[in-house]
Coordinates of C-alpha atoms and ligand atoms in Angstrom, one line a residue:
M1 CA -8.7 25.9 13.0
R2 CA -6.6 25.2 10.0
F3 CA -4.8 21.9 9.8
Y4 CA -1.8 20.7 7.7
L5 CA -1.7 17.0 7.1
E6 CA 1.3 15.0 6.1
T7 CA 1.2 11.2 5.7
L8 CA 4.1 8.8 5.3
G9 CA 4.4 5.1 4.5
C10 CA 2.0 2.8 2.8
P11 CA -1.4 3.2 1.2
K12 CA -3.1 1.8 4.4
N13 CA -1.6 4.8 6.2
T14 CA -2.8 7.2 3.5
V15 CA -6.4 5.9 4.0
D16 CA -6.2 6.6 7.8
A17 CA -4.7 10.1 7.2
E18 CA -7.5 10.9 4.7
M19 CA -10.1 9.7 7.2
M20 CA -8.6 11.9 10.0
G21 CA -8.7 14.8 7.5
E22 CA -12.3 14.1 6.8
L23 CA -13.2 13.9 10.5
L24 CA -11.5 17.3 11.1
R25 CA -13.3 18.8 8.2
Q26 CA -16.6 17.5 9.4
A27 CA -15.9 19.1 12.8
G28 CA -15.4 22.5 11.0
H29 CA -11.6 22.6 10.7
Q30 CA -10.1 23.6 7.3
E31 CA -7.2 21.9 5.6
T32 CA -4.4 24.0 4.3
D33 CA -1.4 23.2 2.1
D34 CA 0.5 26.1 3.6
I35 CA 2.1 24.9 6.8
R36 CA 2.8 28.5 8.0
R37 CA -1.0 29.2 8.1
A38 CA -1.8 26.0 10.0
N39 CA -2.8 25.9 13.6
L40 CA -2.5 22.1 13.7
I41 CA 0.3 20.1 12.0
L42 CA -0.7 16.5 11.9
V43 CA 1.9 13.9 10.8
N44 CA 0.7 10.3 10.1
T45 CA 4.0 8.4 10.7
C46 CA 5.1 5.0 9.6
G47 CA 6.9 2.6 11.9
F48 CA 7.0 -0.5 9.7
I49 CA 10.8 -0.9 9.2
R50 CA 13.8 1.0 10.4
P51 CA 14.2 3.3 7.3
A52 CA 10.6 4.2 7.6
R53 CA 11.0 5.0 11.3
E54 CA 14.0 7.1 10.6
E55 CA 12.1 9.0 7.9
S56 CA 9.3 9.6 10.3
Y57 CA 11.6 11.0 13.0
K58 CA 13.3 13.2 10.4
V59 CA 10.0 14.7 9.2
L60 CA 8.8 15.3 12.8
K61 CA 12.1 17.0 13.7
E62 CA 12.0 19.2 10.6
L63 CA 8.4 20.2 11.3
A64 CA 9.2 20.7 14.9
A65 CA 12.1 23.1 14.0
Q66 CA 9.7 25.2 11.9
K67 CA 6.9 25.2 14.5
R68 CA 5.7 28.7 15.4
H69 CA 4.2 29.9 18.7
G70 CA 0.6 28.9 18.8
Q71 CA 1.0 25.9 16.5
W72 CA 0.3 22.3 17.7
L73 CA 2.3 19.4 16.4
I74 CA 0.5 16.0 16.5
A75 CA 2.2 12.6 15.7
A76 CA -0.2 9.9 14.6
G77 CA 0.2 6.5 12.9
C78 CA 2.3 3.4 13.4
L79 CA 5.3 5.0 14.9
A80 CA 3.1 6.9 17.4
Q81 CA 1.3 3.6 18.2
R82 CA 4.4 1.7 19.1
Y83 CA 7.1 4.3 20.0
G84 CA 5.1 7.2 21.5
D85 CA 7.6 7.6 24.4
E86 CA 10.5 7.6 22.0
I87 CA 8.9 10.3 19.9
R88 CA 8.5 12.5 23.0
R89 CA 12.1 11.9 23.9
Q90 CA 13.5 12.6 20.4
V91 CA 11.0 15.4 19.4
P92 CA 9.9 17.1 22.6
Q93 CA 8.0 19.8 20.6
V94 CA 5.4 17.2 19.8
D95 CA 2.2 18.2 21.6
A96 CA 0.1 15.1 21.1
I97 CA 0.4 11.5 20.2
I98 CA -2.5 9.4 18.6
G99 CA -2.1 5.7 17.8
T100 CA -3.4 3.7 14.9
Q101 CA -6.2 2.3 17.0
N102 CA -7.4 5.8 17.9
W103 CA -7.5 7.9 14.8
P104 CA -11.3 8.1 14.9
D105 CA -10.8 10.1 18.1
I106 CA -8.7 12.9 16.4
V107 CA -11.4 15.6 16.9
H108 CA -11.6 14.7 20.6
L109 CA -7.8 14.8 20.8
V110 CA -7.7 18.3 19.2
E111 CA -10.4 19.5 21.6
E112 CA -8.5 18.1 24.5
L113 CA -5.3 19.8 23.4
L114 CA -7.0 23.2 23.0
R115 CA -8.8 22.9 26.4
S116 CA -5.9 21.7 28.5
H117 CA -2.9 23.2 26.7
E118 CA -1.1 20.1 28.0
P119 CA 0.6 17.3 26.1
V120 CA -2.1 14.6 25.2
S121 CA -1.7 10.9 24.4
L122 CA -4.3 8.6 23.0
V123 CA -2.9 5.2 22.3
R124 CA -5.1 2.2 22.8
P125 CA -3.4 -1.3 22.7
A126 CA -3.1 -2.9 19.3
G127 CA -6.2 -5.0 18.4
A128 CA -8.8 -2.6 19.7
L129 CA -11.8 -2.2 17.4
V130 CA -11.7 0.6 14.9
T131 CA -14.9 2.2 13.6
S132 CA -15.5 3.0 10.0
V133 CA -15.6 6.6 8.8
T134 CA -16.4 7.6 5.2
R135 CA -13.5 9.3 3.5
R136 CA -13.6 11.9 0.8
A137 CA -11.8 11.3 -2.4
K138 CA -10.7 14.9 -2.9
G139 CA -11.5 14.8 -6.6
A140 CA -9.0 12.0 -7.4
A141 CA -10.0 9.3 -9.9
T142 CA -8.4 6.6 -7.7
A143 CA -9.1 5.8 -4.1
Y144 CA -7.9 3.1 -1.7
L145 CA -10.6 1.3 0.2
K146 CA -9.3 -0.4 3.4
I147 CA -11.3 -3.5 4.0
A148 CA -9.6 -4.8 7.2
D149 CA -6.8 -3.8 9.5
G150 CA -4.3 -5.9 11.5
C151 CA -3.0 -9.3 10.6
D152 CA -3.3 -12.9 12.0
A153 CA -0.2 -14.3 10.1
S154 CA 3.0 -14.8 12.0
C155 CA 5.8 -13.9 9.6
A156 CA 8.9 -13.8 11.7
F157 CA 10.3 -10.6 10.3
C158 CA 7.1 -8.5 10.5
A159 CA 6.2 -6.0 13.3
I160 CA 2.7 -5.3 11.9
P161 CA 0.8 -7.7 14.1
L162 CA 2.6 -6.1 17.1
I163 CA 1.6 -2.6 15.9
K164 CA -1.8 -3.3 14.5
G165 CA -3.0 -6.4 16.4
P166 CA -5.1 -9.2 15.0
Q167 CA -7.2 -8.8 11.8
R168 CA -10.5 -6.9 12.2
S169 CA -12.5 -6.8 9.0
K170 CA -14.7 -3.9 8.2
P171 CA -18.4 -4.8 8.1
L172 CA -19.7 -5.5 4.6
A173 CA -22.3 -2.7 4.8
D174 CA -19.7 -0.1 5.7
I175 CA -17.5 -1.1 2.8
L176 CA -20.5 -0.9 0.4
R177 CA -21.4 2.5 1.7
E178 CA -17.8 3.7 1.2
A179 CA -17.6 2.3 -2.3
E180 CA -20.9 3.9 -3.2
E181 CA -19.8 7.3 -1.9
L182 CA -16.5 7.1 -3.6
V183 CA -18.1 6.3 -7.0
A184 CA -20.6 9.1 -6.4
Q185 CA -17.7 11.5 -6.0
G186 CA -16.3 10.5 -9.3
V187 CA -13.8 7.8 -8.4
R188 CA -13.1 5.5 -11.3
E189 CA -10.7 3.1 -9.7
I190 CA -11.0 1.5 -6.2
V191 CA -8.0 -0.3 -4.8
L192 CA -8.8 -2.8 -2.1
I193 CA -6.2 -2.9 0.7
A194 CA -5.6 -4.6 4.0
Q195 CA -2.6 -6.3 5.5
N196 CA -3.9 -9.4 3.8
T197 CA -6.9 -8.8 1.6
T198 CA -7.5 -12.5 0.9
A199 CA -8.2 -13.1 4.6
Y200 CA -11.1 -10.6 4.5
G201 CA -14.0 -11.7 6.7
R202 CA -12.4 -14.6 8.5
D203 CA -12.9 -12.8 11.8
L204 CA -16.5 -12.2 10.9
G205 CA -17.0 -16.0 10.3
L206 CA -16.9 -15.8 6.5
R207 CA -15.1 -18.4 4.4
D208 CA -13.4 -17.1 1.3
G209 CA -14.8 -13.7 2.1
L210 CA -12.9 -11.6 -0.5
P211 CA -14.7 -12.9 -3.7
L212 CA -18.0 -12.6 -1.8
L213 CA -17.2 -9.0 -0.9
I214 CA -16.1 -8.1 -4.4
E215 CA -19.3 -9.6 -5.9
E216 CA -21.3 -7.4 -3.5
I217 CA -19.2 -4.3 -4.3
L218 CA -19.7 -4.8 -8.1
A219 CA -23.4 -5.4 -7.7
H220 CA -23.6 -2.3 -5.5
V221 CA -21.6 0.1 -7.7
P222 CA -22.0 -1.4 -11.2
H223 CA -20.6 1.8 -12.8
L224 CA -17.2 1.5 -11.1
R225 CA -14.7 1.1 -13.9
W226 CA -11.7 -0.6 -12.2
L227 CA -11.4 -2.6 -9.0
R228 CA -7.9 -3.6 -8.1
I229 CA -6.7 -6.0 -5.4
L230 CA -3.5 -5.5 -3.5
Y231 CA -1.7 -7.6 -0.8
A232 CA -3.1 -11.1 -1.5
Y233 CA -1.6 -13.8 0.6
P234 CA -0.6 -16.6 -1.9
Q235 CA -2.1 -19.5 0.1
D236 CA -5.4 -17.7 0.4
V237 CA -6.1 -17.0 -3.3
S238 CA -9.1 -19.3 -4.0
E239 CA -10.4 -20.7 -7.3
R240 CA -13.5 -18.7 -6.7
L241 CA -11.4 -15.5 -6.6
I242 CA -9.6 -16.4 -9.8
E243 CA -12.8 -17.3 -11.6
L244 CA -14.4 -14.0 -10.5
M245 CA -11.3 -12.0 -11.7
A246 CA -11.5 -13.8 -15.1
R247 CA -15.2 -13.1 -15.4
A248 CA -15.9 -9.6 -14.0
P249 CA -14.7 -6.9 -16.5
Q250 CA -14.3 -4.3 -13.7
I251 CA -11.7 -6.3 -11.8
C252 CA -8.2 -5.4 -13.1
H253 CA -6.2 -8.3 -14.4
Y254 CA -3.6 -7.6 -11.8
L255 CA -2.6 -9.3 -8.6
D256 CA -0.1 -8.4 -6.0
L257 CA 1.1 -11.6 -4.2
P258 CA 3.9 -10.9 -1.7
L259 CA 6.0 -14.0 -1.7
Q260 CA 9.0 -12.7 0.3
H261 CA 11.6 -15.2 -0.8
G262 CA 12.2 -18.1 -3.2
H263 CA 14.2 -20.6 -1.2
P264 CA 12.3 -23.0 1.0
A265 CA 14.8 -22.9 3.8
T266 CA 14.6 -19.1 4.0
L267 CA 10.9 -19.2 3.8
R268 CA 10.7 -21.7 6.6
R269 CA 12.8 -19.4 8.8
M270 CA 10.5 -16.5 7.8
G271 CA 7.5 -18.5 9.0
R272 CA 6.1 -18.2 5.5
P273 CA 4.5 -20.9 3.2
Y274 CA 7.5 -22.7 1.8
D275 CA 5.9 -25.1 -0.7
L276 CA 7.2 -23.6 -3.9
D277 CA 5.4 -26.1 -6.1
R278 CA 2.1 -24.8 -4.7
V279 CA 3.0 -21.2 -5.5
Q280 CA 4.0 -22.2 -9.0
T281 CA 0.7 -24.1 -9.5
L282 CA -1.2 -21.0 -8.3
I283 CA 0.6 -18.7 -10.7
A284 CA 0.0 -21.2 -13.5
S285 CA -3.7 -21.3 -12.6
L286 CA -3.9 -17.5 -12.6
R287 CA -2.1 -17.2 -16.0
R288 CA -4.3 -20.0 -17.5
A289 CA -7.6 -18.4 -16.4
I290 CA -6.5 -14.8 -17.1
P291 CA -3.8 -14.9 -19.8
D292 CA -3.1 -11.1 -19.8
I293 CA -2.8 -10.9 -16.0
A294 CA 0.0 -8.7 -14.6
L295 CA 1.6 -10.2 -11.4
R296 CA 3.5 -8.3 -8.8
S297 CA 5.4 -9.6 -5.8
T298 CA 7.8 -8.4 -3.1
F299 CA 10.9 -10.2 -1.9
I300 CA 13.2 -9.6 1.1
V301 CA 17.0 -10.0 0.7
G302 CA 19.5 -10.5 3.5
Y303 CA 17.1 -12.3 5.9
P304 CA 19.1 -13.8 8.9
G305 CA 20.9 -16.9 7.8
E306 CA 20.4 -16.3 4.1
T307 CA 23.4 -18.0 2.5
E308 CA 24.7 -17.3 -1.0
E309 CA 23.0 -20.5 -2.2
E310 CA 19.7 -19.4 -0.8
F311 CA 20.0 -15.9 -2.3
E312 CA 20.8 -17.5 -5.7
G313 CA 17.8 -19.7 -5.2
L314 CA 15.8 -16.5 -4.9
L315 CA 17.2 -15.1 -8.2
D316 CA 16.4 -18.5 -9.9
W317 CA 12.9 -18.3 -8.5
M318 CA 12.5 -14.8 -9.9
T319 CA 13.6 -16.1 -13.3
T320 CA 11.2 -19.1 -13.1
L321 CA 8.2 -17.0 -12.2
A322 CA 9.0 -14.2 -14.6
L323 CA 6.7 -11.8 -12.7
D324 CA 5.8 -8.5 -14.4
K325 CA 6.7 -6.3 -11.4
V326 CA 8.7 -6.9 -8.2
G327 CA 9.6 -4.8 -5.2
V328 CA 12.8 -5.8 -3.4
F329 CA 13.4 -4.9 0.3
A330 CA 16.6 -5.1 2.2
Y331 CA 15.9 -7.0 5.5
S332 CA 15.7 -4.7 8.5
P333 CA 15.6 -6.1 12.1
E334 CA 12.4 -5.1 13.8
E335 CA 12.3 -5.0 17.6
G336 CA 10.1 -7.7 19.2
T337 CA 10.0 -9.9 16.1
P338 CA 11.3 -13.5 16.2
A339 CA 13.7 -12.8 13.3
V340 CA 15.9 -10.6 15.4
R341 CA 16.8 -13.5 17.6
L342 CA 17.9 -15.7 14.7
P343 CA 21.6 -16.5 14.3
N344 CA 23.8 -15.5 11.4
H345 CA 22.6 -12.0 10.6
V346 CA 23.8 -10.9 7.2
P347 CA 26.2 -8.0 7.3
P348 CA 24.7 -4.7 6.0
D349 CA 27.1 -4.3 3.1
L350 CA 26.3 -7.8 1.9
I351 CA 22.5 -7.1 2.2
A352 CA 23.1 -3.9 0.1
E353 CA 25.0 -5.9 -2.5
R354 CA 22.2 -8.5 -2.7
Y355 CA 19.6 -5.8 -3.0
E356 CA 21.4 -4.4 -6.0
R357 CA 21.8 -7.8 -7.6
A358 CA 18.1 -8.7 -7.1
M359 CA 17.0 -5.3 -8.5
L360 CA 19.2 -5.7 -11.6
H361 CA 18.1 -9.3 -12.0
Q362 CA 14.4 -8.3 -12.0
Q363 CA 14.9 -5.3 -14.2
A364 CA 15.7 -7.6 -17.2
I365 CA 12.6 -9.7 -16.5
S366 CA 10.3 -6.7 -16.1
L367 CA 11.8 -5.1 -19.3
Q368 CA 10.9 -8.3 -21.2
A369 CA 7.4 -8.3 -19.8
N370 CA 7.0 -4.6 -20.8
Q371 CA 8.4 -5.3 -24.3
H372 CA 5.5 -7.8 -24.7
Q373 CA 3.1 -4.9 -24.3
V374 CA 4.4 -3.0 -27.3
G375 CA 1.7 -2.8 -30.0
R376 CA -1.1 -3.6 -27.5
E377 CA -4.0 -1.2 -27.2
L378 CA -4.9 -0.5 -23.6
E379 CA -7.2 1.7 -21.5
I380 CA -5.1 4.3 -19.7
L381 CA -6.4 6.2 -16.7
I382 CA -4.8 9.6 -16.8
D383 CA -3.2 10.6 -13.4
G384 CA -1.6 13.9 -14.5
A385 CA -0.9 16.2 -17.4
G386 CA 1.4 19.2 -18.2
D387 CA 4.2 20.4 -20.4
G388 CA 2.8 18.6 -23.4
L389 CA 2.8 15.2 -21.6
S390 CA 0.4 13.0 -19.7
V391 CA 1.1 10.3 -17.2
G392 CA -1.3 7.5 -16.5
R393 CA -1.6 3.8 -15.8
S394 CA -3.1 0.8 -17.5
Y395 CA -4.6 -2.1 -15.5
R396 CA -1.0 -3.4 -15.3
E397 CA 0.2 -0.6 -13.0
A398 CA -1.1 0.0 -9.5
P399 CA -0.9 3.6 -8.2
E400 CA 2.2 4.6 -6.3
I401 CA 4.0 1.3 -6.4
D402 CA 4.4 0.4 -10.1
G403 CA 5.6 2.4 -13.1
Y404 CA 3.7 4.7 -15.4
V405 CA 2.5 4.9 -19.0
F406 CA 3.6 8.2 -20.6
L407 CA 1.7 9.8 -23.4
L408 CA 3.1 12.6 -25.6
Q409 CA 0.0 14.7 -25.4
E410 CA -1.9 16.5 -22.7
L411 CA -5.1 14.6 -21.9
P412 CA -7.9 15.1 -19.4
V413 CA -6.9 14.0 -15.9
G414 CA -9.1 11.4 -14.3
E415 CA -10.4 10.2 -17.7
F416 CA -9.7 6.9 -19.5
V417 CA -8.1 7.0 -22.9
R418 CA -7.4 4.2 -25.3
A419 CA -3.8 4.1 -26.4
R420 CA -1.3 2.0 -28.2
I421 CA 1.9 1.1 -26.4
I422 CA 4.9 2.2 -28.6
E423 CA 7.9 1.8 -26.3
A424 CA 8.9 -0.2 -23.2
Q425 CA 11.4 0.5 -20.5
E426 CA 12.2 -1.5 -17.3
Y427 CA 9.4 0.2 -15.2
D428 CA 7.5 2.5 -17.6
L429 CA 5.8 2.4 -21.0
V430 CA 5.2 5.0 -23.6
A431 CA 2.0 5.1 -25.5
E432 CA 0.2 7.1 -28.3
P433 CA -3.5 7.9 -27.7
L434 CA -6.1 6.7 -30.2
H435 CA -8.9 9.0 -31.1
T436 CA -8.8 11.3 -28.0
K437 CA -9.8 14.8 -27.3
Q438 CA -6.9 17.1 -26.2
K439 CA -7.1 18.7 -22.8
G440 CA -8.7 22.1 -22.5
Ligands
LIG1 S1 1.1 -11.3 6.2 FE1 2.1 -9.4 5.9 S2 1.4 -8.0 7.5 FE2 0.9 -10.1 8.1 S3 2.6 -10.8 9.4 FE3 3.1 -11.4 7.3 S4 4.2 -9.7 6.4 FE4 3.3 -8.9 8.2

């Protein structure tokens, strides 16, 4: 059978989709980029926030409209886990539903579909154990490595614990095996992901498990060039982790610390840590130990009850922290979360206005941070090349979420080149390569 795979949402979803693809390939099915030639159309949906759900329904409906006789349409992922019945109602052409807890059963689901020719659903409750499957890197120089799934935090706005259940960490031996296979396939950059990477191993009885895990990975794959950490929970970043990041040359001097807001009253309502002094101390420690560190965060605007004063407190906080990169999200009410029951929801047009203001506010800060890079010589991992240009990233840019470094020359994709930064924009940089071979 030929299958066409489309994945939506975050890097964690991408990993699940790639693993499903790998399982289907191992079972003898072939992947195709041409949807018309596919027997199976597999969509790994996202159900995290309303816009993501709307996008998932839209893609499913579009694919359903193109579906030919003899093709099967399968909905997988977060939306399928939580809203399987709604998918069937809105997109009756969907033949099978498979939840986030069941993706290792994808081959079984396909067999069942072919055998019975009846709609199939495989949705275990959130929190069921997920087995580890080795993924293939498909020739890319960068790969995500998911170290845990689910989350034990209780942020009042977030539906992830309802969708994914409590945290389950992947056993150390499985992670080491995956890292080894990825490096053997030519991966140069591994990006560690989980809902909260700094909580790694807590459910396995480990204390401060992330630095321990990273030390093991680095010992196991000493030739790995870059290891990057995403989704660190601020309160869980330990001195040991900071010390390791400062010491181990393979760990990118980059940390993503979702802070969500900058006013203690809003943070309290969000069920997030609200001691701003503690966050500031942490950021100062990171910058002291790792002076060239690039810090990223995400903030939500328009949370229920957010007053103008609280919102301005957030803008001041963004100025104070002067983070290199920030993602801003407009609050979206998620069914079943405590936040939807809070009073004083902010009207959508005011949320949109605050979103614009926060984005503009941060743009000036990020531009300044990027301007400080001009003149620096950095290693750039080339992600793509064509039309006389290359696009890549330094340690300061995570794949898919941050900007790029543009180079005015075609360079070998998947290779590191040394380059001097010559121009800065709000999100991107321009660099000139130093002593490099041209592509081809
Ligand atoms: S830590 Fe992240 S995934 Fe977990 S509940 Fe909070 S926002 Fe959601």
